[in-house]
mmCIF file with all atom_site columns, C-alpha atoms in Angstrom:
data_model
loop_
_atom_site.group_PDB
_atom_site.id
_atom_site.type_symbol
_atom_site.label_atom_id
_atom_site.label_alt_id
_atom_site.label_comp_id
_atom_site.label_asym_id
_atom_site.label_entity_id
_atom_site.label_seq_id
_atom_site.pdbx_PDB_ins_code
_atom_site.Cartn_x
_atom_site.Cartn_y
_atom_site.Cartn_z
_atom_site.occupancy
_atom_site.B_iso_or_equiv
_atom_site.pdbx_formal_charge
_atom_site.auth_seq_id
_atom_site.auth_comp_id
_atom_site.auth_asym_id
_atom_site.auth_atom_id
_atom_site.pdbx_PDB_model_num
ATOM 1   C CA . MET A 1 1   ? -6.928  5.563   14.050  1.00 0.00 ? 8   MET A CA 1
ATOM 2   C CA . ILE A 1 2   ? -3.834  4.727   12.019  1.00 0.00 ? 9   ILE A CA 1
ATOM 3   C CA . THR A 1 3   ? -3.586  1.516   10.027  1.00 0.00 ? 10  THR A CA 1
ATOM 4   C CA . LEU A 1 4   ? -0.455  0.457   8.171   1.00 0.00 ? 11  LEU A CA 1
ATOM 5   C CA . TYR A 1 5   ? -1.095  -2.045  5.383   1.00 0.00 ? 12  TYR A CA 1
ATOM 6   C CA . GLY A 1 6   ? 1.714   -4.165  4.009   1.00 0.00 ? 13  GLY A CA 1
ATOM 7   C CA . ILE A 1 7   ? 3.707   -7.345  4.395   1.00 0.00 ? 14  ILE A CA 1
ATOM 8   C CA . PRO A 1 8   ? 6.055   -7.697  7.352   1.00 0.00 ? 15  PRO A CA 1
ATOM 9   C CA . ASN A 1 9   ? 9.127   -8.847  5.409   1.00 0.00 ? 16  ASN A CA 1
ATOM 10  C CA . CYS A 1 10  ? 9.095   -5.817  3.061   1.00 0.00 ? 17  CYS A CA 1
ATOM 11  C CA . ASN A 1 11  ? 12.012  -3.465  3.771   1.00 0.00 ? 18  ASN A CA 1
ATOM 12  C CA . THR A 1 12  ? 9.930   -0.376  3.018   1.00 0.00 ? 19  THR A CA 1
ATOM 13  C CA . VAL A 1 13  ? 7.209   -1.543  5.385   1.00 0.00 ? 20  VAL A CA 1
ATOM 14  C CA . LYS A 1 14  ? 9.858   -2.155  8.053   1.00 0.00 ? 21  LYS A CA 1
ATOM 15  C CA . LYS A 1 15  ? 11.102  1.428   7.642   1.00 0.00 ? 22  LYS A CA 1
ATOM 16  C CA . ALA A 1 16  ? 7.559   2.758   8.071   1.00 0.00 ? 23  ALA A CA 1
ATOM 17  C CA . LEU A 1 17  ? 6.984   0.593   11.150  1.00 0.00 ? 24  LEU A CA 1
ATOM 18  C CA . ASP A 1 18  ? 10.271  1.764   12.655  1.00 0.00 ? 25  ASP A CA 1
ATOM 19  C CA . TRP A 1 19  ? 9.340   5.407   11.960  1.00 0.00 ? 26  TRP A CA 1
ATOM 20  C CA . LEU A 1 20  ? 5.941   5.018   13.636  1.00 0.00 ? 27  LEU A CA 1
ATOM 21  C CA . LYS A 1 21  ? 7.513   3.367   16.674  1.00 0.00 ? 28  LYS A CA 1
ATOM 22  C CA . ALA A 1 22  ? 10.280  5.995   16.928  1.00 0.00 ? 29  ALA A CA 1
ATOM 23  C CA . HIS A 1 23  ? 7.659   8.751   16.858  1.00 0.00 ? 30  HIS A CA 1
ATOM 24  C CA . GLN A 1 24  ? 5.435   6.901   19.349  1.00 0.00 ? 31  GLN A CA 1
ATOM 25  C CA . ILE A 1 25  ? 2.453   6.801   17.013  1.00 0.00 ? 32  ILE A CA 1
ATOM 26  C CA . ASP A 1 26  ? -0.127  4.141   17.781  1.00 0.00 ? 33  ASP A CA 1
ATOM 27  C CA . TYR A 1 27  ? -1.155  2.066   14.787  1.00 0.00 ? 34  TYR A CA 1
ATOM 28  C CA . THR A 1 28  ? -2.682  -1.208  13.719  1.00 0.00 ? 35  THR A CA 1
ATOM 29  C CA . PHE A 1 29  ? -0.787  -3.394  11.273  1.00 0.00 ? 36  PHE A CA 1
ATOM 30  C CA . HIS A 1 30  ? -2.773  -5.112  8.509   1.00 0.00 ? 37  HIS A CA 1
ATOM 31  C CA . ASP A 1 31  ? -0.803  -7.939  6.896   1.00 0.00 ? 38  ASP A CA 1
ATOM 32  C CA . PHE A 1 32  ? -1.848  -8.278  3.241   1.00 0.00 ? 39  PHE A CA 1
ATOM 33  C CA . LYS A 1 33  ? -0.694  -11.900 3.212   1.00 0.00 ? 40  LYS A CA 1
ATOM 34  C CA . LYS A 1 34  ? -2.804  -12.970 6.184   1.00 0.00 ? 41  LYS A CA 1
ATOM 35  C CA . LYS A 1 35  ? -5.855  -10.710 5.939   1.00 0.00 ? 42  LYS A CA 1
ATOM 36  C CA . CYS A 1 36  ? -5.967  -9.843  2.230   1.00 0.00 ? 43  CYS A CA 1
ATOM 37  C CA . ILE A 1 37  ? -7.610  -6.597  1.189   1.00 0.00 ? 44  ILE A CA 1
ATOM 38  C CA . SER A 1 38  ? -11.188 -5.817  0.289   1.00 0.00 ? 45  SER A CA 1
ATOM 39  C CA . LEU A 1 39  ? -12.483 -4.456  -2.979  1.00 0.00 ? 46  LEU A CA 1
ATOM 40  C CA . ASP A 1 40  ? -14.189 -1.666  -1.027  1.00 0.00 ? 47  ASP A CA 1
ATOM 41  C CA . LYS A 1 41  ? -10.849 -0.650  0.494   1.00 0.00 ? 48  LYS A CA 1
ATOM 42  C CA . LEU A 1 42  ? -9.218  -0.584  -2.943  1.00 0.00 ? 49  LEU A CA 1
ATOM 43  C CA . GLU A 1 43  ? -12.052 1.606   -4.238  1.00 0.00 ? 50  GLU A CA 1
ATOM 44  C CA . THR A 1 44  ? -11.611 4.010   -1.323  1.00 0.00 ? 51  THR A CA 1
ATOM 45  C CA . TRP A 1 45  ? -7.868  4.271   -1.905  1.00 0.00 ? 52  TRP A CA 1
ATOM 46  C CA . ALA A 1 46  ? -8.242  4.646   -5.664  1.00 0.00 ? 53  ALA A CA 1
ATOM 47  C CA . LYS A 1 47  ? -10.561 7.626   -5.146  1.00 0.00 ? 54  LYS A CA 1
ATOM 48  C CA . GLN A 1 48  ? -7.732  9.316   -3.245  1.00 0.00 ? 55  GLN A CA 1
ATOM 49  C CA . VAL A 1 49  ? -4.652  8.428   -5.308  1.00 0.00 ? 56  VAL A CA 1
ATOM 50  C CA . GLY A 1 50  ? -5.905  6.777   -8.509  1.00 0.00 ? 57  GLY A CA 1
ATOM 51  C CA . TRP A 1 51  ? -5.868  3.062   -9.247  1.00 0.00 ? 58  TRP A CA 1
ATOM 52  C CA . GLU A 1 52  ? -2.568  3.292   -11.148 1.00 0.00 ? 59  GLU A CA 1
ATOM 53  C CA . ALA A 1 53  ? -0.692  4.385   -8.024  1.00 0.00 ? 60  ALA A CA 1
ATOM 54  C CA . LEU A 1 54  ? -1.800  1.283   -6.121  1.00 0.00 ? 61  LEU A CA 1
ATOM 55  C CA . ILE A 1 55  ? 0.299   -1.054  -8.271  1.00 0.00 ? 62  ILE A CA 1
ATOM 56  C CA . ASN A 1 56  ? 4.007   -1.317  -7.540  1.00 0.00 ? 63  ASN A CA 1
ATOM 57  C CA . LYS A 1 57  ? 5.520   -1.713  -11.003 1.00 0.00 ? 64  LYS A CA 1
ATOM 58  C CA . ARG A 1 58  ? 9.045   -1.546  -9.587  1.00 0.00 ? 65  ARG A CA 1
ATOM 59  C CA . GLY A 1 59  ? 8.642   -4.567  -7.320  1.00 0.00 ? 66  GLY A CA 1
ATOM 60  C CA . THR A 1 60  ? 9.578   -8.189  -7.788  1.00 0.00 ? 67  THR A CA 1
ATOM 61  C CA . THR A 1 61  ? 5.978   -9.416  -7.974  1.00 0.00 ? 68  THR A CA 1
ATOM 62  C CA . TRP A 1 62  ? 5.211   -7.140  -10.936 1.00 0.00 ? 69  TRP A CA 1
ATOM 63  C CA . LYS A 1 63  ? 8.482   -7.953  -12.701 1.00 0.00 ? 70  LYS A CA 1
ATOM 64  C CA . GLN A 1 64  ? 7.806   -11.684 -12.424 1.00 0.00 ? 71  GLN A CA 1
ATOM 65  C CA . LEU A 1 65  ? 4.405   -11.394 -14.109 1.00 0.00 ? 72  LEU A CA 1
ATOM 66  C CA . PRO A 1 66  ? 4.184   -12.433 -17.747 1.00 0.00 ? 73  PRO A CA 1
ATOM 67  C CA . VAL A 1 67  ? 4.283   -9.440  -20.103 1.00 0.00 ? 74  VAL A CA 1
ATOM 68  C CA . GLU A 1 68  ? 0.761   -10.169 -21.348 1.00 0.00 ? 75  GLU A CA 1
ATOM 69  C CA . ILE A 1 69  ? -0.600  -9.846  -17.803 1.00 0.00 ? 76  ILE A CA 1
ATOM 70  C CA . GLN A 1 70  ? 1.327   -6.615  -17.240 1.00 0.00 ? 77  GLN A CA 1
ATOM 71  C CA . GLN A 1 71  ? 0.024   -5.207  -20.507 1.00 0.00 ? 78  GLN A CA 1
ATOM 72  C CA . GLY A 1 72  ? -3.515  -6.287  -19.587 1.00 0.00 ? 79  GLY A CA 1
ATOM 73  C CA . ILE A 1 73  ? -3.656  -3.926  -16.619 1.00 0.00 ? 80  ILE A CA 1
ATOM 74  C CA . GLN A 1 74  ? -5.319  -1.078  -18.482 1.00 0.00 ? 81  GLN A CA 1
ATOM 75  C CA . ASN A 1 75  ? -8.163  -0.185  -16.141 1.00 0.00 ? 82  ASN A CA 1
ATOM 76  C CA . LYS A 1 76  ? -9.223  -0.185  -12.519 1.00 0.00 ? 83  LYS A CA 1
ATOM 77  C CA . GLU A 1 77  ? -11.088 -3.482  -12.748 1.00 0.00 ? 84  GLU A CA 1
ATOM 78  C CA . ALA A 1 78  ? -8.068  -5.360  -14.135 1.00 0.00 ? 85  ALA A CA 1
ATOM 79  C CA . ALA A 1 79  ? -5.779  -3.724  -11.574 1.00 0.00 ? 86  ALA A CA 1
ATOM 80  C CA . PHE A 1 80  ? -8.036  -4.637  -8.671  1.00 0.00 ? 87  PHE A CA 1
ATOM 81  C CA . GLU A 1 81  ? -8.402  -8.218  -9.900  1.00 0.00 ? 88  GLU A CA 1
ATOM 82  C CA . LEU A 1 82  ? -4.608  -8.520  -9.976  1.00 0.00 ? 89  LEU A CA 1
ATOM 83  C CA . ILE A 1 83  ? -4.217  -6.960  -6.520  1.00 0.00 ? 90  ILE A CA 1
ATOM 84  C CA . LEU A 1 84  ? -6.832  -9.298  -5.052  1.00 0.00 ? 91  LEU A CA 1
ATOM 85  C CA . GLN A 1 85  ? -4.998  -12.304 -6.554  1.00 0.00 ? 92  GLN A CA 1
ATOM 86  C CA . LYS A 1 86  ? -1.481  -11.110 -5.748  1.00 0.00 ? 93  LYS A CA 1
ATOM 87  C CA . THR A 1 87  ? -1.533  -8.716  -2.818  1.00 0.00 ? 94  THR A CA 1
ATOM 88  C CA . SER A 1 88  ? 2.255   -8.324  -3.021  1.00 0.00 ? 95  SER A CA 1
ATOM 89  C CA . VAL A 1 89  ? 1.836   -6.267  -6.190  1.00 0.00 ? 96  VAL A CA 1
ATOM 90  C CA . THR A 1 90  ? 0.298   -3.473  -4.108  1.00 0.00 ? 97  THR A CA 1
ATOM 91  C CA . LYS A 1 91  ? 2.420   -0.381  -3.543  1.00 0.00 ? 98  LYS A CA 1
ATOM 92  C CA . ARG A 1 92  ? 3.389   -0.547  0.084   1.00 0.00 ? 99  ARG A CA 1
ATOM 93  C CA . PRO A 1 93  ? 3.132   0.349   2.745   1.00 0.00 ? 100 PRO A CA 1
ATOM 94  C CA . VAL A 1 94  ? -0.245  2.016   2.672   1.00 0.00 ? 101 VAL A CA 1
ATOM 95  C CA . LEU A 1 95  ? -0.684  4.267   5.666   1.00 0.00 ? 102 LEU A CA 1
ATOM 96  C CA . GLU A 1 96  ? -4.324  5.105   6.310   1.00 0.00 ? 103 GLU A CA 1
ATOM 97  C CA . SER A 1 97  ? -5.836  7.544   8.769   1.00 0.00 ? 104 SER A CA 1
ATOM 98  C CA . ASN A 1 98  ? -8.853  9.810   8.926   1.00 0.00 ? 105 ASN A CA 1
ATOM 99  C CA . GLN A 1 99  ? -6.700  12.338  6.992   1.00 0.00 ? 106 GLN A CA 1
ATOM 100 C CA . GLY A 1 100 ? -6.346  10.012  3.996   1.00 0.00 ? 107 GLY A CA 1
ATOM 101 C CA . ILE A 1 101 ? -3.590  7.695   2.807   1.00 0.00 ? 108 ILE A CA 1
ATOM 102 C CA . LEU A 1 102 ? 0.106   7.719   2.019   1.00 0.00 ? 109 LEU A CA 1
ATOM 103 C CA . LEU A 1 103 ? 1.670   5.204   -0.363  1.00 0.00 ? 110 LEU A CA 1
ATOM 104 C CA . GLY A 1 104 ? 5.206   3.984   0.155   1.00 0.00 ? 111 GLY A CA 1
ATOM 105 C CA . PHE A 1 105 ? 7.518   5.395   2.785   1.00 0.00 ? 112 PHE A CA 1
ATOM 106 C CA . ASP A 1 106 ? 9.327   8.698   2.850   1.00 0.00 ? 113 ASP A CA 1
ATOM 107 C CA . ASP A 1 107 ? 10.555  10.195  6.108   1.00 0.00 ? 114 ASP A CA 1
ATOM 108 C CA . GLU A 1 108 ? 9.614   13.757  5.150   1.00 0.00 ? 115 GLU A CA 1
ATOM 109 C CA . ALA A 1 109 ? 6.196   12.765  3.829   1.00 0.00 ? 116 ALA A CA 1
ATOM 110 C CA . TYR A 1 110 ? 5.417   10.946  7.084   1.00 0.00 ? 117 TYR A CA 1
ATOM 111 C CA . ALA A 1 111 ? 6.592   13.913  9.157   1.00 0.00 ? 118 ALA A CA 1
ATOM 112 C CA . THR A 1 112 ? 4.424   16.283  7.122   1.00 0.00 ? 119 THR A CA 1
ATOM 113 C CA . PHE A 1 113 ? 1.428   13.937  7.241   1.00 0.00 ? 120 PHE A CA 1
ATOM 114 C CA . PHE A 1 114 ? 1.553   13.650  11.025  1.00 0.00 ? 121 PHE A CA 1
ATOM 115 C CA . ALA A 1 115 ? 2.307   17.344  11.544  1.00 0.00 ? 122 ALA A CA 1
ATOM 116 C CA . LYS A 1 116 ? -1.186  18.063  10.143  1.00 0.00 ? 123 LYS A CA 1
ATOM 117 C CA . LYS A 1 117 ? -2.879  16.301  13.061  1.00 0.00 ? 124 LYS A CA 1
#
């Protein structure tokens, strides 16, 4: 089962959704804004890619945070607390399958990921 996590108005998420549709890959969409994300899910992802990779430091949400909050994200616990409060700070999309996860969208990375099936 494929699940794509993100927010529907994100351009990168839209690219991933379009790619999945174009390649006729069935998926479930999990909207961070409507369904949030669980701490258990964050733990699972962090084991695969590291907690640092889960935060999008190039996005608007991160850039709008006060510097003291940005500087306070020094460990997994602080990162997860921020993500749970502001889901838009999560690197997106997160594509999850029984093979693992992919963060962000890259056409070649998706093609390689699905070629492994």
